[in-house]
Amino acid sequence: MPKLTINGREVEVPAGTNLIEAARALGVEVPHYCYHPGLSIAGQCRLCMVDIEKTPRPTIACNTLAADGMVVLTETERVKETRRSIMEFHLINHPLDCPVCDQAGECWLQIYYMRHGLYDPRMTDEKVHKPKAVPLGPHVILDAERCILCSRCVRFCDEVTGTGELGIFHRGDQSEIGLFPGQELANKYSANVVDICPVGALTERDFRFAVRVWYLDVTKSVCPGCARGCNVEVHVNRRRPHHNEGRRVARLKPRFNADVNKWWICDAGRYGFKAVDDKTRLREPFRREAGTVTDASWDEAIAAVAGALERYAPDEVGVLASPRMANEDLFALRRVLERRGIRRVAFRVPPAVDGDQDEILIRADKNPNARGAELLGLDGDAAALLAAARARQVKCLWIFDHDLLASAWPEALVLGALGAVETLVWVGANANATSERAHWVLPAAAWVEREGTYTNFEGRVQRLRQAVEPLGQALPEWEILGRVLEALGAGARPPRAERWFRELAAATPAFAGLSYQAIGDGGQMVRA
Amino acid sequence: MTAEKLLMRNFDRADSHTLEAYRATGGYTAWPKAQALDPAAIVEEIKQSNLRGLGGAGFPTGTKWSFIPKNHAGPVYLVINADEGEPGTFKDRYLLERDPHALIEGMLVAARAIRSARGFVYIRGEYVEPWRRFAAAVREAYDAGYLGRGFDVVVHRGAGAYICGEETGLIASLEGKKGWPKLKPPFPAIKGAFGAPTIVNNVETICHVPHIINRGAAWFAALGTKTQGGTRMYSVSGRVKRPGVYEASVAITLRQLIYDLAGGVTGNGRLKAVVPGGSSAAILRADEIDVTLDVDGLRNAGTMAGSAGVIVMDETVSIPEALMVVARFYAHESCGQCTPCRESTGWIYKMCHRIVEGRGTKDDLDKILDVARRGAGTTICAFYDGAVGPYISYIEKFRSEFEALIPT
């Protein structure tokens, strides 16, 4: 492990660490554009210059590996002057259209100009003009005039997805990012180029002109789109409710996790948040009798569900849990099942089409918490449950989230089962064809509206955090189930998700020793 | 002064490009001698000869060869830079057209020295006839058994970018990529073409090698100066009576080249300025031409020997217009990879253009100088530093001419 000195402070870093990362280890920022830790070294923005003892002139830090005894200075007058020069070169042909640029507020040209530039502009000649507002694919739009040609997007498509749609065309100050002939930037990870674009050249078509980034609040969470559990940031627009067409969640951004998703998320996950502010969201509990819908209070709804559980024999009750429920919800459900001695439980409903999977992030299982449901002992035979309902052995069917009519099961079989049961209770966030047939519909909080944990396919327990208030009267499932438990006479329910998790960890060997604190931002593995 | 011609000795023969003519004038006699030598002995001989790279950088050739890792197990490549693109330079074209076998024999020797089994010759795309002649010579050499027995030559044509004459830009282009110079380290001798140790040499440099093997390092070294051996080919263009390629010792002076070999100055007959080493070399005033043309001589004069493309300007030439043309070239040819070069070559051209059009402002000259100095030394390759040579020298040495164009 080489030991070197940066700005007079010693630091030891693993062999192969470059000077940007070595400086970062000391909390020293070396400004850079083209360097990205997830991509190969390009060395072309020329901003990351530092002084190295015995080197005649400033050297790029990205392509210089830390060496034993190296003495590095990142803030000499010469380095600062070089940075100012490089910033000027980056900006002479930039359109400076920050007032209409989505990137404004999170643009590294703005940030570094304020930190390291602050020169007096002296470019008086006509700037180079290039294509603007060019759609590159379904999610990404290019403004070539804003581009600083750092090549991160090109390297992403070459090195991470291996799809190679993008190149840098022409030469000199006519150079521009573009698609190879016949190509479209439509790979399953395309919008990551927007995240790694340090400027406003690549922006999201979905987020375009939606809301200014400085109005967004950021919450750390986990993508519910598949069994990977990519770490994300939920960007919420609370402060300008009249922007973004009233949608509260403005966008998702990947959050670095070395063990799960590195710097990336897939497009399906990135744009999977739309259901949160969708018109299918359920806001109040209601009952449906002979086709007539009547609003109900939570007290009425809980009393009805608890009453049904008590009215029927345990063997007459079937529960279809969901791998989209959090560990806390599933544990609370297990408590309910244990309390009533209900055995008919399952959670796997076969999807109508098999999910896609790749070697990068995407998993075929499009549920975030199938592993958690397994570990919590809820794995049963869902088809047998359905058959029992059809055979009128199950008289009360309690379904979480699923739309059985959108599954691989034949519609006739599903309709037969749903029509056969006396009491159909459905809990979930968004109405679907199955909830349309339920006698009781209980609105659940969406994943961004609540606390909880998912266990990903590798067994990593990760936290989702509340970014916005639940819509209407919606409640997290653990709260709904806690109220049912109380109504069943189980005593006071845990008041928070964290308390539920504490009970879960104490009662479930795989989760032993875990807590929200231990899980932290990066997650923790369950016991093998 | 003009000494004996080595590189151009056969140029007067109409059939000089053929194997027959090359053999008849002593060709392919160095190769058997080299085969009897240890690779290390060949490298040592080249070091002793003080042969320096004639493509532009002037790096000692033997030293470059010695950078190949000694016990490397995989392939090692010899790449010949025949992408001659430096404005004012047209010597390699003559060698490819008129003595292609000299290059092939030089490659055989060089390949033995660096233990390479495959050589690539990257020929400038516009050089159609040189390519035809050289490709024909390669076929002759295969037929005659010089090639194909432990050493193969691949002829590759460029597609018209100046930057592909830059060592690592050339390698990238040869690999089928965009001709962008590569980050160093790693240097080509460690990780070059296709990831293998690679030596890139200029055509003219390698054409000297058979002569050194045949006649000895000491003889070759004695033809030049203390730090550079041999002769070289000067491409003389511009306002001279007899423009063309001249072979002479590296120790002659610029004055001798212009007045004795090229017949003196035309135009109004009065010399104003000379660019001594291709467009990237700093310009010299008429009173600065008593300088030897070897690498160190010109370096000490504040310019460079470069590719020995000598551009002569008489007093009727407008230096601001000349700089505008040069600046347009660098703006057009910048590969666009490094920010300072990509952005400022275009900017500087715009400023030069404005000055020539009579729309300059009094700040422009200092702005150009400042921008050029700020960008110098900040890029991956030497392209920008090559552009800075003319930017700064033209303005500093002929400032009043620029100022005269700027409205007051």
mmCIF file with all atom_site columns, N, CA, C and O in Angstrom, chain B residues 29-48:
data_model
loop_
_atom_site.group_PDB
_atom_site.id
_atom_site.type_symbol
_atom_site.label_atom_id
_atom_site.label_alt_id
_atom_site.label_comp_id
_atom_site.label_asym_id
_atom_site.label_entity_id
_atom_site.label_seq_id
_atom_site.pdbx_PDB_ins_code
_atom_site.Cartn_x
_atom_site.Cartn_y
_atom_site.Cartn_z
_atom_site.occupancy
_atom_site.B_iso_or_equiv
_atom_site.pdbx_formal_charge
_atom_site.auth_seq_id
_atom_site.auth_comp_id
_atom_site.auth_asym_id
_atom_site.auth_atom_id
_atom_site.pdbx_PDB_model_num
ATOM 1  N N  . THR B 1 29 ? 22.396 -5.255  -48.797 1.00 0.00 ? 29 THR B N  1
ATOM 2  C CA . THR B 1 29 ? 23.681 -5.792  -48.312 1.00 0.00 ? 29 THR B CA 1
ATOM 3  C C  . THR B 1 29 ? 23.809 -5.590  -46.804 1.00 0.00 ? 29 THR B C  1
ATOM 4  O O  . THR B 1 29 ? 24.590 -6.261  -46.146 1.00 0.00 ? 29 THR B O  1
ATOM 5  N N  . ALA B 1 30 ? 23.029 -4.655  -46.260 1.00 0.00 ? 30 ALA B N  1
ATOM 6  C CA . ALA B 1 30 ? 23.096 -4.435  -44.805 1.00 0.00 ? 30 ALA B CA 1
ATOM 7  C C  . ALA B 1 30 ? 22.353 -5.541  -44.061 1.00 0.00 ? 30 ALA B C  1
ATOM 8  O O  . ALA B 1 30 ? 22.738 -5.933  -42.961 1.00 0.00 ? 30 ALA B O  1
ATOM 9  N N  . TRP B 1 31 ? 21.304 -6.023  -44.677 1.00 0.00 ? 31 TRP B N  1
ATOM 10 C CA . TRP B 1 31 ? 20.459 -7.012  -43.990 1.00 0.00 ? 31 TRP B CA 1
ATOM 11 C C  . TRP B 1 31 ? 21.229 -8.288  -43.628 1.00 0.00 ? 31 TRP B C  1
ATOM 12 O O  . TRP B 1 31 ? 21.177 -8.720  -42.469 1.00 0.00 ? 31 TRP B O  1
ATOM 13 N N  . PRO B 1 32 ? 22.005 -8.881  -44.561 1.00 0.00 ? 32 PRO B N  1
ATOM 14 C CA . PRO B 1 32 ? 22.789 -10.066 -44.152 1.00 0.00 ? 32 PRO B CA 1
ATOM 15 C C  . PRO B 1 32 ? 23.768 -9.748  -43.024 1.00 0.00 ? 32 PRO B C  1
ATOM 16 O O  . PRO B 1 32 ? 23.954 -10.559 -42.104 1.00 0.00 ? 32 PRO B O  1
ATOM 17 N N  . LYS B 1 33 ? 24.323 -8.536  -43.062 1.00 0.00 ? 33 LYS B N  1
ATOM 18 C CA . LYS B 1 33 ? 25.244 -8.165  -41.970 1.00 0.00 ? 33 LYS B CA 1
ATOM 19 C C  . LYS B 1 33 ? 24.496 -8.073  -40.639 1.00 0.00 ? 33 LYS B C  1
ATOM 20 O O  . LYS B 1 33 ? 24.989 -8.526  -39.601 1.00 0.00 ? 33 LYS B O  1
ATOM 21 N N  . ALA B 1 34 ? 23.317 -7.503  -40.700 1.00 0.00 ? 34 ALA B N  1
ATOM 22 C CA . ALA B 1 34 ? 22.534 -7.354  -39.467 1.00 0.00 ? 34 ALA B CA 1
ATOM 23 C C  . ALA B 1 34 ? 22.123 -8.711  -38.922 1.00 0.00 ? 34 ALA B C  1
ATOM 24 O O  . ALA B 1 34 ? 22.053 -8.921  -37.711 1.00 0.00 ? 34 ALA B O  1
ATOM 25 N N  . GLN B 1 35 ? 21.863 -9.643  -39.832 1.00 0.00 ? 35 GLN B N  1
ATOM 26 C CA . GLN B 1 35 ? 21.449 -10.976 -39.389 1.00 0.00 ? 35 GLN B CA 1
ATOM 27 C C  . GLN B 1 35 ? 22.556 -11.661 -38.588 1.00 0.00 ? 35 GLN B C  1
ATOM 28 O O  . GLN B 1 35 ? 22.288 -12.543 -37.782 1.00 0.00 ? 35 GLN B O  1
ATOM 29 N N  . ALA B 1 36 ? 23.796 -11.251 -38.850 1.00 0.00 ? 36 ALA B N  1
ATOM 30 C CA . ALA B 1 36 ? 24.915 -11.842 -38.115 1.00 0.00 ? 36 ALA B CA 1
ATOM 31 C C  . ALA B 1 36 ? 25.121 -11.149 -36.771 1.00 0.00 ? 36 ALA B C  1
ATOM 32 O O  . ALA B 1 36 ? 25.955 -11.568 -35.968 1.00 0.00 ? 36 ALA B O  1
ATOM 33 N N  . LEU B 1 37 ? 24.383 -10.065 -36.569 1.00 0.00 ? 37 LEU B N  1
ATOM 34 C CA . LEU B 1 37 ? 24.573 -9.308  -35.316 1.00 0.00 ? 37 LEU B CA 1
ATOM 35 C C  . LEU B 1 37 ? 23.505 -9.669  -34.294 1.00 0.00 ? 37 LEU B C  1
ATOM 36 O O  . LEU B 1 37 ? 22.365 -9.982  -34.650 1.00 0.00 ? 37 LEU B O  1
ATOM 37 N N  . ASP B 1 38 ? 23.895 -9.582  -33.062 1.00 0.00 ? 38 ASP B N  1
ATOM 38 C CA . ASP B 1 38 ? 22.942 -9.698  -31.962 1.00 0.00 ? 38 ASP B CA 1
ATOM 39 C C  . ASP B 1 38 ? 21.980 -8.506  -32.013 1.00 0.00 ? 38 ASP B C  1
ATOM 40 O O  . ASP B 1 38 ? 22.417 -7.394  -32.324 1.00 0.00 ? 38 ASP B O  1
ATOM 41 N N  . PRO B 1 39 ? 20.699 -8.706  -31.660 1.00 0.00 ? 39 PRO B N  1
ATOM 42 C CA . PRO B 1 39 ? 19.806 -7.535  -31.598 1.00 0.00 ? 39 PRO B CA 1
ATOM 43 C C  . PRO B 1 39 ? 20.392 -6.412  -30.744 1.00 0.00 ? 39 PRO B C  1
ATOM 44 O O  . PRO B 1 39 ? 20.359 -5.243  -31.138 1.00 0.00 ? 39 PRO B O  1
ATOM 45 N N  . ALA B 1 40 ? 20.952 -6.770  -29.611 1.00 0.00 ? 40 ALA B N  1
ATOM 46 C CA . ALA B 1 40 ? 21.510 -5.738  -28.723 1.00 0.00 ? 40 ALA B CA 1
ATOM 47 C C  . ALA B 1 40 ? 22.648 -4.985  -29.402 1.00 0.00 ? 40 ALA B C  1
ATOM 48 O O  . ALA B 1 40 ? 22.829 -3.781  -29.200 1.00 0.00 ? 40 ALA B O  1
ATOM 49 N N  . ALA B 1 41 ? 23.403 -5.696  -30.235 1.00 0.00 ? 41 ALA B N  1
ATOM 50 C CA . ALA B 1 41 ? 24.522 -5.056  -30.920 1.00 0.00 ? 41 ALA B CA 1
ATOM 51 C C  . ALA B 1 41 ? 24.011 -4.059  -31.961 1.00 0.00 ? 41 ALA B C  1
ATOM 52 O O  . ALA B 1 41 ? 24.609 -3.000  -32.175 1.00 0.00 ? 41 ALA B O  1
ATOM 53 N N  . ILE B 1 42 ? 22.879 -4.403  -32.594 1.00 0.00 ? 42 ILE B N  1
ATOM 54 C CA . ILE B 1 42 ? 22.299 -3.465  -33.566 1.00 0.00 ? 42 ILE B CA 1
ATOM 55 C C  . ILE B 1 42 ? 21.827 -2.198  -32.850 1.00 0.00 ? 42 ILE B C  1
ATOM 56 O O  . ILE B 1 42 ? 22.111 -1.077  -33.289 1.00 0.00 ? 42 ILE B O  1
ATOM 57 N N  . VAL B 1 43 ? 21.146 -2.388  -31.732 1.00 0.00 ? 43 VAL B N  1
ATOM 58 C CA . VAL B 1 43 ? 20.670 -1.232  -30.964 1.00 0.00 ? 43 VAL B CA 1
ATOM 59 C C  . VAL B 1 43 ? 21.860 -0.357  -30.571 1.00 0.00 ? 43 VAL B C  1
ATOM 60 O O  . VAL B 1 43 ? 21.826 0.872   -30.716 1.00 0.00 ? 43 VAL B O  1
ATOM 61 N N  . GLU B 1 44 ? 22.922 -0.985  -30.140 1.00 0.00 ? 44 GLU B N  1
ATOM 62 C CA . GLU B 1 44 ? 24.107 -0.240  -29.707 1.00 0.00 ? 44 GLU B CA 1
ATOM 63 C C  . GLU B 1 44 ? 24.710 0.544   -30.876 1.00 0.00 ? 44 GLU B C  1
ATOM 64 O O  . GLU B 1 44 ? 25.119 1.699   -30.733 1.00 0.00 ? 44 GLU B O  1
ATOM 65 N N  . GLU B 1 45 ? 24.748 -0.111  -32.030 1.00 0.00 ? 45 GLU B N  1
ATOM 66 C CA . GLU B 1 45 ? 25.304 0.540   -33.216 1.00 0.00 ? 45 GLU B CA 1
ATOM 67 C C  . GLU B 1 45 ? 24.488 1.791   -33.571 1.00 0.00 ? 45 GLU B C  1
ATOM 68 O O  . GLU B 1 45 ? 25.050 2.845   -33.883 1.00 0.00 ? 45 GLU B O  1
ATOM 69 N N  . ILE B 1 46 ? 23.182 1.663   -33.497 1.00 0.00 ? 46 ILE B N  1
ATOM 70 C CA . ILE B 1 46 ? 22.317 2.802   -33.830 1.00 0.00 ? 46 ILE B CA 1
ATOM 71 C C  . ILE B 1 46 ? 22.490 3.911   -32.788 1.00 0.00 ? 46 ILE B C  1
ATOM 72 O O  . ILE B 1 46 ? 22.535 5.101   -33.123 1.00 0.00 ? 46 ILE B O  1
ATOM 73 N N  . LYS B 1 47 ? 22.631 3.510   -31.528 1.00 0.00 ? 47 LYS B N  1
ATOM 74 C CA . LYS B 1 47 ? 22.878 4.522   -30.481 1.00 0.00 ? 47 LYS B CA 1
ATOM 75 C C  . LYS B 1 47 ? 24.158 5.298   -30.798 1.00 0.00 ? 47 LYS B C  1
ATOM 76 O O  . LYS B 1 47 ? 24.191 6.526   -30.732 1.00 0.00 ? 47 LYS B O  1
ATOM 77 N N  . GLN B 1 48 ? 25.214 4.539   -31.128 1.00 0.00 ? 48 GLN B N  1
ATOM 78 C CA . GLN B 1 48 ? 26.515 5.161   -31.387 1.00 0.00 ? 48 GLN B CA 1
ATOM 79 C C  . GLN B 1 48 ? 26.480 6.083   -32.609 1.00 0.00 ? 48 GLN B C  1
ATOM 80 O O  . GLN B 1 48 ? 27.271 7.007   -32.719 1.00 0.00 ? 48 GLN B O  1
#
